[in-house]
Short mmCIF file of C-alpha atoms in Angstrom, two decimals:
data_model
loop_
_atom_site.label_atom_id
_atom_site.label_comp_id
_atom_site.label_asym_id
_atom_site.label_seq_id
_atom_site.Cartn_x
_atom_site.Cartn_y
_atom_site.Cartn_z
CA MET A 1 0.24 0.00 0.03
CA THR A 2 1.60 3.44 -0.72
CA THR A 3 1.66 6.13 1.63
CA GLU A 4 -1.08 8.36 0.09
CA GLN A 5 -3.36 5.52 -0.08
CA LYS A 6 -2.69 4.68 3.21
CA SER A 7 -3.21 8.64 4.49
CA PHE A 8 -6.14 8.60 2.50
CA GLU A 9 -8.29 5.71 4.45
CA ASP A 10 -6.58 7.01 7.92
CA ARG A 11 -8.79 10.27 7.12
CA ILE A 12 -11.97 7.73 5.77
CA ALA A 13 -11.61 5.69 9.16
CA GLN A 14 -11.12 9.74 11.13
CA ILE A 15 -14.54 11.05 9.62
CA ASN A 16 -16.27 7.48 10.72
CA LYS A 17 -15.34 8.15 14.24
CA ARG A 18 -16.11 11.47 14.40
CA THR A 19 -19.42 10.61 12.87
CA LYS A 20 -20.34 7.58 15.67
CA ASP A 21 -19.18 9.98 18.36
CA THR A 22 -21.22 13.00 17.45
CA ALA A 23 -24.28 10.53 17.00
CA SER A 24 -24.01 9.15 20.00
CA ARG A 25 -23.70 12.64 21.52
CA ASN A 26 -26.83 13.95 20.04
CA PRO A 27 -30.17 13.28 21.68
CA LYS A 28 -32.61 10.95 19.92
CA PRO A 29 -35.35 11.91 19.00
CA LYS A 30 -38.65 12.11 21.18
CA THR A 31 -41.18 9.87 20.23
CA ASP A 32 -44.51 11.64 21.45
CA ILE A 33 -47.34 9.51 22.12
CA ILE A 34 -50.48 10.85 20.71
CA TRP A 35 -52.39 12.25 23.58
CA LYS A 36 -49.38 14.71 23.91
CA ARG A 37 -50.21 15.94 20.75
CA LEU A 38 -53.49 15.82 20.79
CA ALA A 39 -53.49 17.59 24.19
CA TYR A 40 -52.81 21.38 22.70
CA PRO A 41 -56.04 21.39 20.35
CA GLY A 42 -58.09 19.52 23.29
CA ALA A 43 -57.01 22.47 25.54
CA PHE A 44 -58.34 24.72 22.87
CA ILE A 45 -62.04 22.84 22.81
CA GLY A 46 -62.23 22.56 26.30
CA ALA A 47 -61.70 26.31 26.91
CA PHE A 48 -64.74 27.20 24.29
CA VAL A 49 -66.66 24.63 26.01
CA LEU A 50 -65.59 26.01 29.18
CA GLY A 51 -66.81 29.15 27.88
CA SER A 52 -70.54 27.84 27.01
CA MET A 53 -70.58 26.25 30.43
CA VAL A 54 -70.14 29.68 31.93
CA VAL A 55 -72.88 31.10 30.36
CA PHE A 56 -75.23 28.22 31.22
CA LEU A 57 -74.17 28.39 34.98
CA THR A 58 -74.56 32.09 34.63
CA ARG A 59 -78.40 32.20 32.97
CA PHE A 60 -79.10 29.34 35.52
CA ILE A 61 -77.70 31.97 38.54
CA GLN A 62 -79.48 34.71 36.95
CA PHE A 63 -82.89 32.76 36.31
CA GLN A 64 -82.66 31.89 40.16
CA MET A 65 -82.27 35.31 41.20
CA VAL A 66 -84.36 37.67 39.15
CA SER A 67 -86.75 34.86 37.91
CA VAL A 68 -88.47 36.07 34.50
CA PRO A 69 -87.16 39.53 33.83
CA GLU A 70 -89.83 41.94 33.48
CA ALA A 71 -90.59 43.28 29.77
CA GLY A 72 -88.83 46.41 29.52
CA LYS A 73 -85.56 44.86 31.22
CA VAL A 74 -85.00 42.61 28.30
CA ASN A 75 -81.89 44.20 26.83
CA THR A 76 -80.65 44.65 30.24
CA GLN A 77 -80.57 41.05 31.03
CA ASP A 78 -78.53 40.02 28.26
CA PHE A 79 -75.72 42.65 29.25
CA ILE A 80 -76.43 41.45 32.65
CA GLY A 81 -75.48 37.91 31.37
CA ILE A 82 -72.56 38.82 29.54
CA ALA A 83 -71.02 40.57 32.65
CA MET A 84 -72.27 37.75 35.02
CA ALA A 85 -70.19 35.19 31.97
CA SER A 86 -67.34 37.76 32.06
CA GLN A 87 -66.83 37.59 35.38
CA THR A 88 -67.12 33.98 35.92
CA GLY A 89 -65.05 33.50 33.14
CA MET A 90 -62.23 35.57 34.70
CA PHE A 91 -62.57 34.03 38.28
CA ILE A 92 -61.93 30.59 36.33
CA SER A 93 -58.83 32.20 34.13
CA MET A 94 -57.69 32.98 37.71
CA PHE A 95 -56.94 29.17 37.77
CA LEU A 96 -55.41 29.02 34.88
CA ARG A 97 -52.90 31.83 35.00
CA ASP A 98 -50.05 29.89 32.99
CA LYS A 99 -51.98 29.03 30.67
CA GLN A 100 -51.46 30.97 27.09
CA LYS A 101 -54.15 34.10 25.87
CA GLU A 102 -55.20 31.82 22.78
CA PHE A 103 -56.72 29.56 25.39
CA GLU A 104 -58.45 32.82 27.06
CA SER A 105 -59.66 33.88 23.20
CA ALA A 106 -61.28 30.72 22.86
CA SER A 107 -63.18 30.84 26.26
CA THR A 108 -64.31 34.30 25.49
CA VAL A 109 -65.61 32.91 21.81
CA GLY A 110 -67.43 30.21 23.89
CA VAL A 111 -69.02 32.71 26.11
CA LEU A 112 -70.02 35.57 22.93
CA LEU A 113 -71.15 32.49 21.23
CA THR A 114 -73.37 31.03 23.49
CA THR A 115 -74.70 34.17 25.01
CA PHE A 116 -75.92 35.20 21.31
CA THR A 117 -77.07 32.19 20.40
CA PHE A 118 -78.69 30.33 23.84
CA HIS A 119 -82.28 31.45 22.73
CA ASN A 120 -81.77 28.84 19.81
CA LEU A 121 -81.07 26.25 22.36
CA VAL A 122 -84.23 27.04 23.82
CA TRP A 123 -86.39 26.68 20.62
CA ALA A 124 -84.46 23.47 19.78
CA TYR A 125 -84.88 22.01 23.01
CA PRO A 126 -87.73 23.33 25.21
CA LEU A 127 -88.41 20.29 27.25
CA GLN A 128 -85.32 20.10 28.62
CA PHE A 129 -85.06 23.75 29.58
CA GLU A 130 -88.41 23.99 31.21
CA ARG A 131 -86.75 21.09 33.41
CA MET A 132 -83.98 23.24 34.33
CA TYR A 133 -85.59 26.78 34.59
CA SER A 134 -89.37 26.50 34.11
CA GLU A 135 -91.97 26.89 31.71
CA ASP A 136 -92.58 30.38 32.11
CA TRP A 137 -89.20 31.19 31.41
CA VAL A 138 -89.46 29.08 28.27
CA ASP A 139 -92.28 30.51 27.05
CA PHE A 140 -90.95 34.19 27.69
CA MET A 141 -87.56 33.31 25.92
CA GLN A 142 -89.87 32.19 22.86
CA LYS A 143 -92.18 34.95 22.96
CA ILE A 144 -89.01 37.70 22.79
CA THR A 145 -86.94 35.54 20.43
CA GLU A 146 -87.08 34.02 16.74
CA PRO A 147 -85.83 30.89 15.99
CA SER A 148 -82.62 30.00 14.37
CA SER A 149 -81.63 33.82 14.72
CA LEU A 150 -79.06 35.66 16.30
#
């Protein structure tokens, strides 16, 4: 073997050795399980549902406190509902301080969407709402709203 060939083979051996050393020092790629990957989008859905549930809870509390609203205070009731849902949402977000702002936004969207479409659920499921609230309340909601409206 000539000196040039030996020198060339030594260089190749050195390169291969460095490659193996570098590969052994690099961390192995993490293998995520499906549940960890679904946690982030699932948190958005959970925040949205949380916002919707807050509206249901505040409407129920509002009904227990005021019963069926008077005819002149209908618009006021919507603002009271939004304010109560927002307050409850802020209270719940105190427990989720370390979460990101996107989740608060998803919760807010849930609050607003449910607030403005709540009466459609009353039209769609009147018997369930009669059990939860009362027959008078369902009749009142159906008098002041139209089905499939905002």
